[in-house]
Amino acid sequence: MNLDPPNDRAAWLDGPSAVCSSPPPGNTRPWRLILLGAPGVGKGTQADLLRQRLNACHLSTGDLFRAAATRNGCQLSPAMVIALGFMRRGALVPDSTVWEMVHERSSCLRCRGGFILDGFPRTLMQAESLQRLLHDEKLCLDAVVNYELPLDEIVQRLSGRRTCEKCKAVYHVSRQPSKTEGVCDRCDGHLCQRDDDRPEAIAVRMKTYEHSTEPLIHFYRNHGLLLPIAAQGSPEEICTRTLAALQKTPVPARPDR
Ligand code: AMP
């Protein structure tokens, strides 16, 4: 079953007091996944495809910060203003701010449809905090999908990426162009290049990924959760590959089943 129109993820993007427009229905197997991979590897696109196939909610911390960036400055907390400065430079937002945002949205982790975390965790500290929270909530991860792609292909993907200002749909100027140049197929919104997809920010993000996020691969491998997936091919091919690998993962023994 496809979730169409997509859930607006209000509780995630606007905060826990907001109500989602069409929360996922309860699933017999609610998938709880983390997507890992270098910036530009296609996590956001895969998260959107997996959301449709698995009926789970797409929880992206990048979308959360971008949603905050479009708000009126006086609605932002001082911590968020500082966080957005880091984001625009392509640097990681401090762990304490990210964790505060995720922790206050922990109801999204209990979503009946399950969740697909995209862009979080990004540091060991975030991964350990999440592990503790999931344990307290009696929730288990099903898998941590790690998308793998050579560096030169990553840079090519990032520099051609375009995002809809309105609905955040992601396109690529050559791999996945919109029907009309610069216009979103879904909502007619304007397609733009994210500040952090500009060349100077890409270099910072790749360095940051190597230092901060790669250690997570070892962390989740040690927990027996890592699922490596080759990120070559079309988005549909990669998604099919991911679903096939997920079907082979055992159902984790968890107290909520
Ligand atoms: P993304 O869309 O996941 O590439 O995130 C865009 C930007 O948001 C990143 O370059 C960071 O500045 C910030 N960000 C998103 N998620 C995190 C996170 N888990 N930890 C720190 N910074 C983050």
Coordinates of C-alpha atoms and ligand atoms in Angstrom, one line a residue:
M1 CA 0.0 0.0 0.0
N2 CA 1.4 3.4 -0.9
L3 CA 1.1 6.4 1.3
D4 CA -0.3 9.0 -1.1
P5 CA -0.5 11.9 -0.5
P6 CA 2.6 11.6 1.6
N7 CA 2.3 12.4 5.3
D8 CA 3.4 15.9 6.0
R9 CA 5.4 14.7 9.0
A10 CA 4.2 17.7 11.1
A11 CA 5.1 16.1 14.4
W12 CA 8.7 15.6 13.2
L13 CA 9.2 18.9 11.3
D14 CA 7.2 21.3 13.5
G15 CA 7.6 19.6 16.9
P16 CA 5.7 17.1 19.0
S17 CA 2.6 19.3 19.6
A18 CA 1.9 19.3 15.9
V19 CA -0.3 16.6 14.4
C20 CA 0.7 14.7 11.3
S21 CA -1.7 14.9 8.3
S22 CA -1.8 11.2 7.5
P23 CA 0.2 9.1 10.0
P24 CA 1.2 5.7 8.6
P25 CA -1.3 2.9 9.4
G26 CA -0.2 0.3 12.0
N27 CA 1.9 -2.3 10.3
T28 CA 2.2 -6.0 11.1
R29 CA 5.9 -5.5 10.9
P30 CA 6.7 -1.9 11.7
W31 CA 10.2 -1.4 10.2
R32 CA 12.6 0.6 12.3
L33 CA 15.6 1.5 10.2
I34 CA 18.6 3.8 10.1
L35 CA 20.1 4.8 6.8
L36 CA 23.8 5.4 6.7
G37 CA 26.1 6.5 3.8
A38 CA 28.1 9.5 2.8
P39 CA 26.3 12.7 1.8
G40 CA 25.0 12.4 -1.8
V41 CA 24.8 8.6 -1.7
G42 CA 21.0 8.9 -2.2
K43 CA 19.8 8.3 1.4
G44 CA 17.0 10.9 1.1
T45 CA 15.7 9.4 -2.2
Q46 CA 15.9 5.8 -0.8
A47 CA 14.2 7.0 2.4
D48 CA 11.3 8.3 0.3
L49 CA 11.0 5.1 -1.7
L50 CA 11.2 2.9 1.4
R51 CA 8.6 5.1 3.1
Q52 CA 6.2 4.2 0.3
R53 CA 7.0 0.5 0.3
L54 CA 7.2 -0.1 4.0
N55 CA 4.6 2.5 5.1
A56 CA 7.0 3.8 7.7
C57 CA 7.7 7.5 8.5
H58 CA 10.7 9.3 7.0
L59 CA 12.5 11.0 9.9
S60 CA 15.3 13.2 8.4
T61 CA 17.2 15.5 10.7
G62 CA 18.4 17.5 7.7
D63 CA 14.7 18.2 6.7
L64 CA 14.0 19.2 10.3
F65 CA 16.8 21.9 10.2
R66 CA 15.8 23.0 6.8
A67 CA 12.2 23.4 7.9
A68 CA 13.4 25.5 10.8
A69 CA 15.5 27.6 8.5
T70 CA 12.4 28.7 6.5
R71 CA 10.7 29.9 9.7
N72 CA 10.6 33.5 10.9
G73 CA 13.8 34.3 12.8
C74 CA 11.9 35.3 16.0
Q75 CA 10.3 31.9 16.2
L76 CA 13.7 30.2 16.5
S77 CA 15.5 29.4 19.7
P78 CA 19.1 30.8 20.1
A79 CA 20.3 27.2 19.9
M80 CA 18.5 26.8 16.6
V81 CA 20.0 30.0 15.1
I82 CA 23.5 28.7 16.0
A83 CA 22.6 25.2 14.6
L84 CA 21.5 26.7 11.3
G85 CA 24.8 28.6 11.0
F86 CA 26.7 25.2 11.2
M87 CA 24.3 23.7 8.7
R88 CA 24.9 26.5 6.1
R89 CA 28.6 25.9 6.3
G90 CA 28.2 22.2 5.8
A91 CA 29.4 21.4 9.3
L92 CA 27.6 19.2 11.8
V93 CA 25.2 20.8 14.2
P94 CA 26.4 20.3 17.8
D95 CA 25.3 16.9 19.3
S96 CA 23.5 18.6 22.2
T97 CA 21.2 20.6 19.9
V98 CA 20.5 17.6 17.6
W99 CA 19.8 15.4 20.5
E100 CA 17.4 17.9 22.1
M101 CA 15.5 18.0 18.8
V102 CA 15.3 14.2 18.4
H103 CA 14.6 13.5 22.1
E104 CA 11.6 15.9 22.2
R105 CA 10.3 14.1 19.1
S106 CA 10.6 10.6 20.6
S107 CA 6.9 10.0 19.9
C108 CA 7.9 9.7 16.2
L109 CA 10.1 6.8 17.1
R110 CA 7.0 5.1 18.6
C111 CA 5.0 5.7 15.3
R112 CA 2.8 2.7 14.6
G113 CA 4.2 2.5 11.0
G114 CA 7.8 2.3 12.2
F115 CA 10.5 4.8 11.1
I116 CA 13.3 5.4 8.7
L117 CA 15.9 7.6 10.3
D118 CA 17.9 9.5 7.6
G119 CA 20.8 11.7 8.6
F120 CA 20.7 10.6 12.3
P121 CA 22.7 9.4 14.1
R122 CA 25.8 11.0 12.6
T123 CA 28.2 10.7 15.6
L124 CA 29.0 8.0 18.1
M125 CA 27.5 10.2 20.9
Q126 CA 24.2 10.4 18.9
A127 CA 24.2 6.7 18.2
E128 CA 24.7 5.9 21.9
S129 CA 22.0 8.3 23.0
L130 CA 19.6 6.8 20.5
Q131 CA 20.5 3.3 21.7
R132 CA 19.6 4.3 25.3
L133 CA 16.3 5.9 24.2
L134 CA 15.2 2.9 22.1
H135 CA 16.1 0.6 25.0
D136 CA 14.0 2.8 27.4
E137 CA 11.1 2.8 24.9
K138 CA 11.4 -1.0 24.5
L139 CA 12.0 -0.6 20.7
C140 CA 14.5 -2.5 18.6
L141 CA 16.1 -1.5 15.4
D142 CA 15.6 -3.9 12.5
A143 CA 18.6 -2.9 10.5
V144 CA 21.1 -0.2 9.8
V145 CA 21.3 0.1 6.0
N146 CA 24.7 1.4 4.8
Y147 CA 24.7 2.7 1.3
E148 CA 28.1 2.4 -0.4
L149 CA 29.4 4.4 -3.4
P150 CA 32.8 5.5 -4.8
L151 CA 33.8 9.1 -3.9
D152 CA 33.9 10.5 -7.5
E153 CA 30.3 9.4 -8.1
I154 CA 29.3 11.0 -4.8
V155 CA 30.6 14.4 -5.7
Q156 CA 28.9 14.2 -9.1
R157 CA 25.6 13.4 -7.5
L158 CA 25.8 16.1 -4.9
S159 CA 26.6 18.9 -7.3
G160 CA 23.7 18.0 -9.6
R161 CA 21.1 17.6 -6.9
R162 CA 18.1 20.0 -6.8
T163 CA 15.5 20.1 -4.0
C164 CA 12.0 21.5 -4.1
E165 CA 11.7 24.5 -1.9
K166 CA 8.1 23.6 -1.0
C167 CA 7.7 19.8 -0.6
K168 CA 11.4 18.9 -0.4
A169 CA 11.3 16.4 -3.2
V170 CA 14.8 15.6 -4.5
Y171 CA 15.8 15.6 -8.2
H172 CA 19.1 15.4 -10.1
V173 CA 19.8 17.5 -13.2
S174 CA 20.9 14.4 -15.2
R175 CA 20.0 11.2 -13.2
Q176 CA 16.5 12.2 -12.2
P177 CA 15.4 15.5 -13.8
S178 CA 12.0 17.0 -13.3
K179 CA 9.7 17.2 -16.3
T180 CA 10.1 21.0 -16.5
E181 CA 13.5 22.4 -15.6
G182 CA 13.5 24.1 -12.2
V183 CA 9.9 23.1 -11.4
C184 CA 8.8 20.3 -9.0
D185 CA 6.7 17.5 -10.7
R186 CA 4.8 17.0 -7.4
C187 CA 3.8 20.5 -6.3
D188 CA 5.0 23.0 -9.0
G189 CA 7.4 24.3 -6.3
H190 CA 10.7 26.0 -7.3
L191 CA 13.8 23.6 -7.5
C192 CA 16.9 25.0 -5.9
Q193 CA 20.4 23.9 -5.0
R194 CA 20.8 23.5 -1.2
D195 CA 23.4 25.8 0.3
D196 CA 25.3 22.8 1.6
D197 CA 25.4 21.2 -1.9
R198 CA 27.7 24.0 -3.2
P199 CA 31.3 22.9 -3.8
E200 CA 32.9 24.6 -0.8
A201 CA 30.3 23.0 1.6
I202 CA 30.6 19.6 -0.1
A203 CA 34.3 19.4 0.8
V204 CA 33.6 20.2 4.4
R205 CA 30.8 17.6 4.6
M206 CA 32.9 14.8 3.1
K207 CA 35.7 15.4 5.7
T208 CA 33.2 15.6 8.5
Y209 CA 31.6 12.3 7.3
E210 CA 34.9 10.5 7.3
H211 CA 35.8 11.7 10.9
S212 CA 32.4 11.6 12.6
T213 CA 30.1 9.2 10.8
E214 CA 32.3 6.4 9.5
P215 CA 32.9 5.1 13.1
L216 CA 29.1 4.4 13.2
I217 CA 29.7 1.7 10.6
H218 CA 31.8 -0.2 13.1
F219 CA 29.4 0.5 15.9
Y220 CA 26.4 -1.0 14.2
R221 CA 28.5 -3.9 12.7
N222 CA 29.4 -4.8 16.3
H223 CA 25.7 -4.7 17.2
G224 CA 25.0 -7.1 14.3
L225 CA 22.7 -4.6 12.6
L226 CA 24.8 -3.4 9.6
L227 CA 23.3 -4.1 6.2
P228 CA 25.7 -3.0 3.4
I229 CA 24.0 -2.1 0.1
A230 CA 25.7 -1.0 -3.2
A231 CA 24.3 2.4 -4.1
Q232 CA 24.9 2.0 -7.9
G233 CA 22.1 2.0 -10.4
S234 CA 18.8 3.7 -10.6
P235 CA 16.9 4.7 -7.4
E236 CA 14.4 2.0 -8.1
E237 CA 17.1 -0.7 -8.5
I238 CA 18.8 0.4 -5.2
C239 CA 15.4 0.3 -3.4
T240 CA 14.6 -3.2 -4.8
R241 CA 18.1 -4.3 -3.6
T242 CA 17.5 -2.8 -0.2
L243 CA 14.0 -4.5 0.2
A244 CA 15.4 -7.9 -0.9
A245 CA 18.2 -7.6 1.8
L246 CA 15.7 -6.4 4.4
Q247 CA 13.4 -9.4 3.8
K248 CA 16.3 -11.7 4.8
T249 CA 16.8 -9.9 8.1
P250 CA 15.4 -11.8 11.1
V251 CA 12.5 -10.2 13.0
P252 CA 14.2 -8.8 16.2
A253 CA 12.9 -10.3 19.4
R254 CA 11.4 -7.3 21.1
P255 CA 9.1 -6.8 24.0
D256 CA 6.4 -5.0 22.0
R257 CA 5.6 -8.0 19.8
Ligands
AMP1 P1 21.4 16.1 5.5 O1 20.2 16.6 4.8 O2 21.1 14.9 6.3 O3 22.6 16.0 4.7 O4 21.7 17.3 6.6 C1 22.0 18.6 6.2 C2 22.7 19.3 7.3 O5 22.0 19.3 8.6 C3 24.1 18.6 7.7 O6 25.1 19.0 6.8 C4 24.2 19.2 9.1 O7 24.7 20.5 9.1 C5 22.8 19.2 9.7 N1 22.5 17.9 10.3 C6 21.5 17.0 9.9 N2 21.5 15.9 10.7 C7 22.5 16.1 11.6 C8 23.0 15.3 12.7 N3 22.4 14.1 13.0 N4 24.0 15.8 13.4 C9 24.6 17.0 13.1 N5 24.2 17.8 12.1 C10 23.1 17.3 11.4

